[in-house]
Short mmCIF file of C-alpha atoms in Angstrom, two decimals:
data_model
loop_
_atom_site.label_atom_id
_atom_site.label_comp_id
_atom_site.label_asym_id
_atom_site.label_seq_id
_atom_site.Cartn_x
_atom_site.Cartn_y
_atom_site.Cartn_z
CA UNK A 1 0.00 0.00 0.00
CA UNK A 2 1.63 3.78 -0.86
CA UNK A 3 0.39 6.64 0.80
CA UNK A 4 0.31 10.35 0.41
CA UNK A 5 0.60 13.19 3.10
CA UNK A 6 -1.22 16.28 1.76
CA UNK A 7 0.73 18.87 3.64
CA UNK A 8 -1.48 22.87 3.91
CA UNK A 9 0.04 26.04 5.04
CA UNK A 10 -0.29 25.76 8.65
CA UNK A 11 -0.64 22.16 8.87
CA UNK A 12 1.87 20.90 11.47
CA UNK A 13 1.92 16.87 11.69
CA UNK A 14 2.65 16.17 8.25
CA UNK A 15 6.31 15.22 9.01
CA UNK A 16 4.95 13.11 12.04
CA UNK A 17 2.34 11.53 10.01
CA UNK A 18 5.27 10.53 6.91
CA UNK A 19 7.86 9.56 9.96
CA UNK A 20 5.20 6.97 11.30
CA UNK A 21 3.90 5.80 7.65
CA UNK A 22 7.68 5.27 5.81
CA UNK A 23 10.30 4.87 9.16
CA UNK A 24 7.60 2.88 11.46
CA UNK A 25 5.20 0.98 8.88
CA UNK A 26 7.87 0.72 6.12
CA UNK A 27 5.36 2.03 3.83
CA UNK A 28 5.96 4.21 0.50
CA UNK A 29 4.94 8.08 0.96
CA UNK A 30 4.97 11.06 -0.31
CA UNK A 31 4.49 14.67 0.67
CA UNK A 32 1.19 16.61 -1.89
CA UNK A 33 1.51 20.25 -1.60
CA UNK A 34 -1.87 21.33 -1.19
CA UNK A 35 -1.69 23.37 -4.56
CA UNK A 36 -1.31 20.13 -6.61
CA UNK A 37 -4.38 19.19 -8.63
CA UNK A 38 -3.24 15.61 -9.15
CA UNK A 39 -2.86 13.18 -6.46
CA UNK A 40 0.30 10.40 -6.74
CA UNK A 41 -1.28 7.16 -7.37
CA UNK A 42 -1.80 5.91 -3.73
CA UNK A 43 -4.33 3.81 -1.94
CA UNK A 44 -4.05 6.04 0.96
CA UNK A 45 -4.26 9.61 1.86
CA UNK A 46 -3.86 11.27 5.04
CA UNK A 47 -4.71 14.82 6.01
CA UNK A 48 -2.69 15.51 9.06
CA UNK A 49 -2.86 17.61 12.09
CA UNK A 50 -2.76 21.30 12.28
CA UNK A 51 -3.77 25.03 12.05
CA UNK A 52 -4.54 24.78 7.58
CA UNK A 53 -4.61 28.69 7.14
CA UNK A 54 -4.46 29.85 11.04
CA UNK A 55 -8.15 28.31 11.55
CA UNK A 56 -9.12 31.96 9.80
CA UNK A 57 -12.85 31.67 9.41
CA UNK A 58 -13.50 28.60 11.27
CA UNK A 59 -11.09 25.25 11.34
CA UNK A 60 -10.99 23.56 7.69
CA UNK A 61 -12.93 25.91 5.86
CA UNK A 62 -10.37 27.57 3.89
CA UNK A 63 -8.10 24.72 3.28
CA UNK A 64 -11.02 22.63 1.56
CA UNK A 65 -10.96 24.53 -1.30
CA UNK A 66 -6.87 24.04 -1.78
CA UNK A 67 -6.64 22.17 -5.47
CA UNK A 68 -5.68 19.29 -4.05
CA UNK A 69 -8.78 18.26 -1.93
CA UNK A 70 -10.66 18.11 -4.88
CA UNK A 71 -7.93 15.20 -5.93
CA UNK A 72 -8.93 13.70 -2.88
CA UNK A 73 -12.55 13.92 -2.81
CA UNK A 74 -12.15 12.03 -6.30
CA UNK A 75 -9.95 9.45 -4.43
CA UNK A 76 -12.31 9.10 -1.86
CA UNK A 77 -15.57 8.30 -4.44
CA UNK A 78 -13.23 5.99 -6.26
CA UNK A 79 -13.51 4.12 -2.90
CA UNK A 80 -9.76 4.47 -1.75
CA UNK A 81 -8.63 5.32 1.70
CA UNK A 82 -8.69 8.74 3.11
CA UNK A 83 -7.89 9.66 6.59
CA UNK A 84 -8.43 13.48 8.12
CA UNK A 85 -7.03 13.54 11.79
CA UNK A 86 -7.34 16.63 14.01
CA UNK A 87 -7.42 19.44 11.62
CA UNK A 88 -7.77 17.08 8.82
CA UNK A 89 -10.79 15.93 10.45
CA UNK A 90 -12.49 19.34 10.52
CA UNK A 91 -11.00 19.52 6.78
CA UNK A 92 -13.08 16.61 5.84
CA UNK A 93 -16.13 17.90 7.78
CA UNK A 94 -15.79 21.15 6.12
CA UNK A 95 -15.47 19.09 2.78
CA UNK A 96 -18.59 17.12 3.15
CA UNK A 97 -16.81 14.40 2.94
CA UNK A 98 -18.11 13.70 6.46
CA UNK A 99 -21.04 14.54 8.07
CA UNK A 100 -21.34 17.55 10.99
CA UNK A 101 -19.14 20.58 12.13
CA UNK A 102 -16.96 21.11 14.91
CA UNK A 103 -17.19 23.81 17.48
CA UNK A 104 -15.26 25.09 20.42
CA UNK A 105 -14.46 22.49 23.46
CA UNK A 106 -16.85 22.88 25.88
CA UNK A 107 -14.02 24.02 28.05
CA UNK A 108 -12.66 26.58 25.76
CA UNK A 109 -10.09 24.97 26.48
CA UNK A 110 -7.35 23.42 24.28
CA UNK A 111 -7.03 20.45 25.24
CA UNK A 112 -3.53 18.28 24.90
CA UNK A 113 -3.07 14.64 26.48
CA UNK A 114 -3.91 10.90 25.95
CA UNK A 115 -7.42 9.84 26.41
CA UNK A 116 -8.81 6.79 26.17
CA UNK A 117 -10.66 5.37 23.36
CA UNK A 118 -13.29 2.79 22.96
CA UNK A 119 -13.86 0.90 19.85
CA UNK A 120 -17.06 0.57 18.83
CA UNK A 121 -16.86 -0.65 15.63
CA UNK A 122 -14.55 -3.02 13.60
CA UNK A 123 -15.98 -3.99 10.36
CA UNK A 124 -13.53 -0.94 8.51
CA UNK A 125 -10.05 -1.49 6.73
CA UNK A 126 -8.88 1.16 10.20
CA UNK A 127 -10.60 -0.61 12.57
CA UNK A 128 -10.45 -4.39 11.54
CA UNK A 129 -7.47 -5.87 13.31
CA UNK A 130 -9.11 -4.54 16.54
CA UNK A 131 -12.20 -5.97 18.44
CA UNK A 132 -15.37 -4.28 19.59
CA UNK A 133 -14.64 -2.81 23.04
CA UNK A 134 -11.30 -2.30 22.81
CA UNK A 135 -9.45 0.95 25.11
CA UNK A 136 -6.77 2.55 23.26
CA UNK A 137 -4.85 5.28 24.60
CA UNK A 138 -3.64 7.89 21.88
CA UNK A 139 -3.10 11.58 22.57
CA UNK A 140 -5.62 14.82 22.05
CA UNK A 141 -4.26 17.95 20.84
CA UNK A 142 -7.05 20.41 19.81
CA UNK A 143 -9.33 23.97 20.74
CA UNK A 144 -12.51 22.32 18.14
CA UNK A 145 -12.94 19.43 18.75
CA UNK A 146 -16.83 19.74 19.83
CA UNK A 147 -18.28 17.23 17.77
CA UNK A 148 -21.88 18.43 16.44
CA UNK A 149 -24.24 16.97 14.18
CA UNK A 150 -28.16 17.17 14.01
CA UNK A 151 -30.57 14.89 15.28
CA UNK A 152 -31.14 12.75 12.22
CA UNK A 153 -27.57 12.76 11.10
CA UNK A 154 -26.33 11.20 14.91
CA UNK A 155 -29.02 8.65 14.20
CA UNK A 156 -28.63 7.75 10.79
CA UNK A 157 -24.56 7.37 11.76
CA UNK A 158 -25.49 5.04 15.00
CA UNK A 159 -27.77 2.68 12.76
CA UNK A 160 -25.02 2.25 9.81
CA UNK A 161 -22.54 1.96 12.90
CA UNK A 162 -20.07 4.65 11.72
CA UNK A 163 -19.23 5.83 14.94
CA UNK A 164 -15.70 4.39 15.20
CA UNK A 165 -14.52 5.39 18.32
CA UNK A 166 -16.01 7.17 21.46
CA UNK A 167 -13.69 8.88 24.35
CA UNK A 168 -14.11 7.00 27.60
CA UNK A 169 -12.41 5.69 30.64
CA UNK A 170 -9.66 3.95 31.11
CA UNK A 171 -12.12 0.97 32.25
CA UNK A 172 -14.45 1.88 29.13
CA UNK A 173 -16.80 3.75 30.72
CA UNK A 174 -18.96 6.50 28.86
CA UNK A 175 -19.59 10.29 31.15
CA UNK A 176 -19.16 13.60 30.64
CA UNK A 177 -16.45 13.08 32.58
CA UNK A 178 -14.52 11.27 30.45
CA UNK A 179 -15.47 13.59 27.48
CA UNK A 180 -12.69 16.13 26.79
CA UNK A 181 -14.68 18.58 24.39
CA UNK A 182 -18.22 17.73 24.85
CA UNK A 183 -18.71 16.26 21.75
CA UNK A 184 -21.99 14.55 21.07
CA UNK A 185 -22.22 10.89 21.44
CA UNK A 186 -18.87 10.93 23.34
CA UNK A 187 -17.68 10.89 19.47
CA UNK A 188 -14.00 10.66 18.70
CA UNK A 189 -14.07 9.35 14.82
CA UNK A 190 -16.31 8.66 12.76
CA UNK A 191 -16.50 7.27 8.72
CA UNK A 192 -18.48 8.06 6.13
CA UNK A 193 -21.12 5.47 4.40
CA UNK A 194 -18.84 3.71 2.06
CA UNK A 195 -16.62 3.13 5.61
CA UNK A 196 -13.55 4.40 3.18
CA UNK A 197 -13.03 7.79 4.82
CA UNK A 198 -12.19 8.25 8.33
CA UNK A 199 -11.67 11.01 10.46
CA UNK A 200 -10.71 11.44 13.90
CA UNK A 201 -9.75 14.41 16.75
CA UNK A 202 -6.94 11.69 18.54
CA UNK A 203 -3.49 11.43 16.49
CA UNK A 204 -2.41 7.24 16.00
CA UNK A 205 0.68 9.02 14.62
CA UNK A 206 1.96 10.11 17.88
CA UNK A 207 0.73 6.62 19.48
CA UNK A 208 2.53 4.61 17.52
CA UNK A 209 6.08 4.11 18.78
CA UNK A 210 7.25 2.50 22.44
CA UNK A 211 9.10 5.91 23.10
CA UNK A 212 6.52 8.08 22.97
CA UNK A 213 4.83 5.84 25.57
CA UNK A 214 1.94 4.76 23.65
CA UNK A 215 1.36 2.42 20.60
CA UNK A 216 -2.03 1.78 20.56
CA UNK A 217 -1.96 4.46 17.34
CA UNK A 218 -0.43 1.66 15.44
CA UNK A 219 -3.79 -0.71 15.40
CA UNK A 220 -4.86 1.54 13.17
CA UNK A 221 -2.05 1.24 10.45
CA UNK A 222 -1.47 -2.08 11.03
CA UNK A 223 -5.39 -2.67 10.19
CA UNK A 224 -4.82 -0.93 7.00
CA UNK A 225 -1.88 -2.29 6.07
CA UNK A 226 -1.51 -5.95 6.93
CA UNK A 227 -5.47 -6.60 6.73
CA UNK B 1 -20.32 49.74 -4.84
CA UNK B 2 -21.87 48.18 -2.96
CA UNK B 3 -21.21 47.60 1.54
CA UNK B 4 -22.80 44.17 2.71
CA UNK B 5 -23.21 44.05 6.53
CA UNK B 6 -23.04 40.09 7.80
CA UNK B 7 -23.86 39.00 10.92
CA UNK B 8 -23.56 34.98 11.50
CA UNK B 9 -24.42 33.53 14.85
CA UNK B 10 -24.42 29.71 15.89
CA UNK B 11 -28.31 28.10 15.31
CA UNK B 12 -30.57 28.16 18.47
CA UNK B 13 -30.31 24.61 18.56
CA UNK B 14 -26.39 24.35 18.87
CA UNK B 15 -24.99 25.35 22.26
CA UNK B 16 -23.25 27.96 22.63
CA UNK B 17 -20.32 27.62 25.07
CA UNK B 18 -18.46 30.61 24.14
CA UNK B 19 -21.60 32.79 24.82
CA UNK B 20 -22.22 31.30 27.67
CA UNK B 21 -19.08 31.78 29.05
CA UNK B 22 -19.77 35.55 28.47
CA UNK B 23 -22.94 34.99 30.31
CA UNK B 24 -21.85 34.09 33.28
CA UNK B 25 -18.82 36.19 33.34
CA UNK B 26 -21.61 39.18 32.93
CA UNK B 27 -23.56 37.87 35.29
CA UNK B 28 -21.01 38.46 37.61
CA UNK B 29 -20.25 41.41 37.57
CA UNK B 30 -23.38 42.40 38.74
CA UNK B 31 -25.44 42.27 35.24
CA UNK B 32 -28.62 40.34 36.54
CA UNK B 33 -30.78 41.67 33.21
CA UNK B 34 -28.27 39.93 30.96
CA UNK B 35 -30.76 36.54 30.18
CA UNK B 36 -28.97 35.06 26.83
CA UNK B 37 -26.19 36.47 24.86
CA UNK B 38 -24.82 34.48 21.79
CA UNK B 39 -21.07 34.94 20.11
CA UNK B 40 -21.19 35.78 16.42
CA UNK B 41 -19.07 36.71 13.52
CA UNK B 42 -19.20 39.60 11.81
CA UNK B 43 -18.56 40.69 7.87
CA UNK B 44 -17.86 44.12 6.43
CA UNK B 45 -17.52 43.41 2.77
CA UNK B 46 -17.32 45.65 -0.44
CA UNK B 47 -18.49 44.56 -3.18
CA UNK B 48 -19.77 45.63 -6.96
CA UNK B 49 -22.40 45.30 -8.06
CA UNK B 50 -25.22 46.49 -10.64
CA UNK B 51 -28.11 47.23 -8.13
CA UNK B 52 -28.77 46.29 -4.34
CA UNK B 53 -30.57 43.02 -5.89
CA UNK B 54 -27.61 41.43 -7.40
CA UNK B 55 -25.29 42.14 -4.54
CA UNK B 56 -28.09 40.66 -2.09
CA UNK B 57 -27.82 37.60 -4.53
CA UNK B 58 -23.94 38.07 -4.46
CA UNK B 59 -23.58 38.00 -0.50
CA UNK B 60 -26.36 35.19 -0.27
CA UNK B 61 -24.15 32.77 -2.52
CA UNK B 62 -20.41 33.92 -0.87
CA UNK B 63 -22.16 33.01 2.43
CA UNK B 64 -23.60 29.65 1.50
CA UNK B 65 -20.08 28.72 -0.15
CA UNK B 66 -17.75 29.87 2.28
CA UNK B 67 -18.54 32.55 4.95
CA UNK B 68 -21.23 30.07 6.75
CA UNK B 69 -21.27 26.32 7.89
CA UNK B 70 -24.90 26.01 7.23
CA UNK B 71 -24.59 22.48 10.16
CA UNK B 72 -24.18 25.06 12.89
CA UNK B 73 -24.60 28.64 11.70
CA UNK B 74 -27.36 30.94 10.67
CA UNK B 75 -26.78 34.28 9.00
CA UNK B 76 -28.34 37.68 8.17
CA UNK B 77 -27.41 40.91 6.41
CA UNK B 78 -28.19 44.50 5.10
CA UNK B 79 -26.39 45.82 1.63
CA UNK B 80 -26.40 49.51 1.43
CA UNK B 81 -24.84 51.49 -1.14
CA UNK B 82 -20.83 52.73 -0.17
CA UNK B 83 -21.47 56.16 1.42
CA UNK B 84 -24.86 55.32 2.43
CA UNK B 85 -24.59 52.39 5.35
CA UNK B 86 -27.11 52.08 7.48
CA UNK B 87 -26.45 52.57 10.71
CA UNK B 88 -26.62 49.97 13.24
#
């Protein structure tokens, strides 16, 4: 499988994102500059972590129009693998390529450390090599991260199961307490109706290596990649 | 030219932390009246355009493209000739 890291002006994971894919994964990848209108033929596409255009507006909404997400929307209807995490998430939101909007945390807070994740679903190429249940532990690092969506949209995503992962307690336990931006549903990631696209607030790429004392991240690659 | 005045405030039915957060901050400082307050966004834009219909038209579509996110925001706005804004 080769992958592609579309990289924005402002977007500040990219490097961790390629680091994990080609030094950790031994996968082939390469950097898009946002301005490109053609993608490199990949199966996999991540939008990584960041501030695309200082958040001006509101997170994501600028950097959906770059050239190249409309490369990866067509890579994403072709049924290939795209995943938005952090401010790719709110990228793929703003998109459409996902359902809902993010708003502030709750807090107003921005919020950086691990958190616990349940799984809640596994029948996705991201999710597959893990079971239903499972608590991973992979790192938060965002101000909008307020997951909202309407009624009928929250409903519609519970009964075709796309609700990937939920934040929770370290015993898997679902509260407000364990919520870190008040996000509807407890809601952490979420994929799209083809299951192709997935986007999430946590970062796998800084969960996937013993020294950065977490590697729960890499269920997530290895899922894609040795399916 | 034309002067659009755009106001966009999160819908009624999307909580508004920010706002409240302002709330209660007013609230104590000794503002019992204060009963809701919401956080917006406001435009000033310029724009050109034949008469105020087409810049109406013009504003309408720049807000449903990018200005808005129609999942959690609502929007309203004036267009006035340059020169002759109304006041607010």
């Amino acid at each position: 499988m080769k992958a592609a890291v579309v990289v924005f002006p402002g977007s500040n994971c990219d490097t961790d994102c390629y680091h994990v894919l080609s030094n950790v994964m031994k996968t082939p990848v390469a950097y898009v500059w946002h301005k490109e209108r053609i993608l490199p033929k990949v199966d996999l596409v991540v939008l990584p972590g960041g501030f695309s255009y200082g958040d001006y507006l509101r997170t994501g909404a600028v950097a959906r129009f770059s050239p190249a997400m409309e490369a990866v929307k067509k890579h994403a209807d072709q049924g290939r693998y795209v995943i938005g995490i952090c401010n790719g998430f709110q990228i793929l939101l703003e998109a459409g390529l996902l359902p809902g909007a993010m708003l502030r945390n709750r807090t107003l807070r921005f919020v950086c450390r691990h958190v616990w994740l349940r799984v809640e679903d596994v029948h996705t190429v991201y999710t597959r090599k893990m079971a239903k249940g499972d608590i991973l532990c992979i790192p938060i690092a965002h101000g909008e991260g307020n997951y909202y969506c309407d009624e009928d949209t929250l409903r519609l995503m519970q009964d075709e199961s796309r609700i990937l992962f939920r934040y929770c307690s370290e015993g898997g336990i679902l509260g407000d307490a364990y919520n870190p931006n008040g996000s509807t549903d407890h809601i952490a990631g979420i994929t799209n109706k083809k299951r192709n696209v997935l986007g999430m607030m946590p970062h796998p790429e800084r969960a996937s290596e013993r020294i950065l004392g977490s590697t729960d991240g890499r269920m997530i690659w290895e899922s894609l990649f040795e399916g | 030219m034309y002067k659009a005045m755009i106001n966009v405030t999160l819908k009624k039915s999307v909580l508004d932390p920010q706002g409240q957060t302002v709330l209660r901050a007013l609230e104590t400082l000794g503002f019992q009246d204060a009963k809701d307050l919401r956080v917006g966004k406001f435009f000033e834009l310029t724009l050109e355009a034949q008469d105020a219909d087409q810049a109406a038209r013009q504003v309408r579509a720049m807000c449903e493209k990018l200005l808005i996110n129609p999942v959690i925001e609502e929007y309203s706005f004036q267009v006035a000739k340059e020169g002759n804004v109304p006041k607010s």
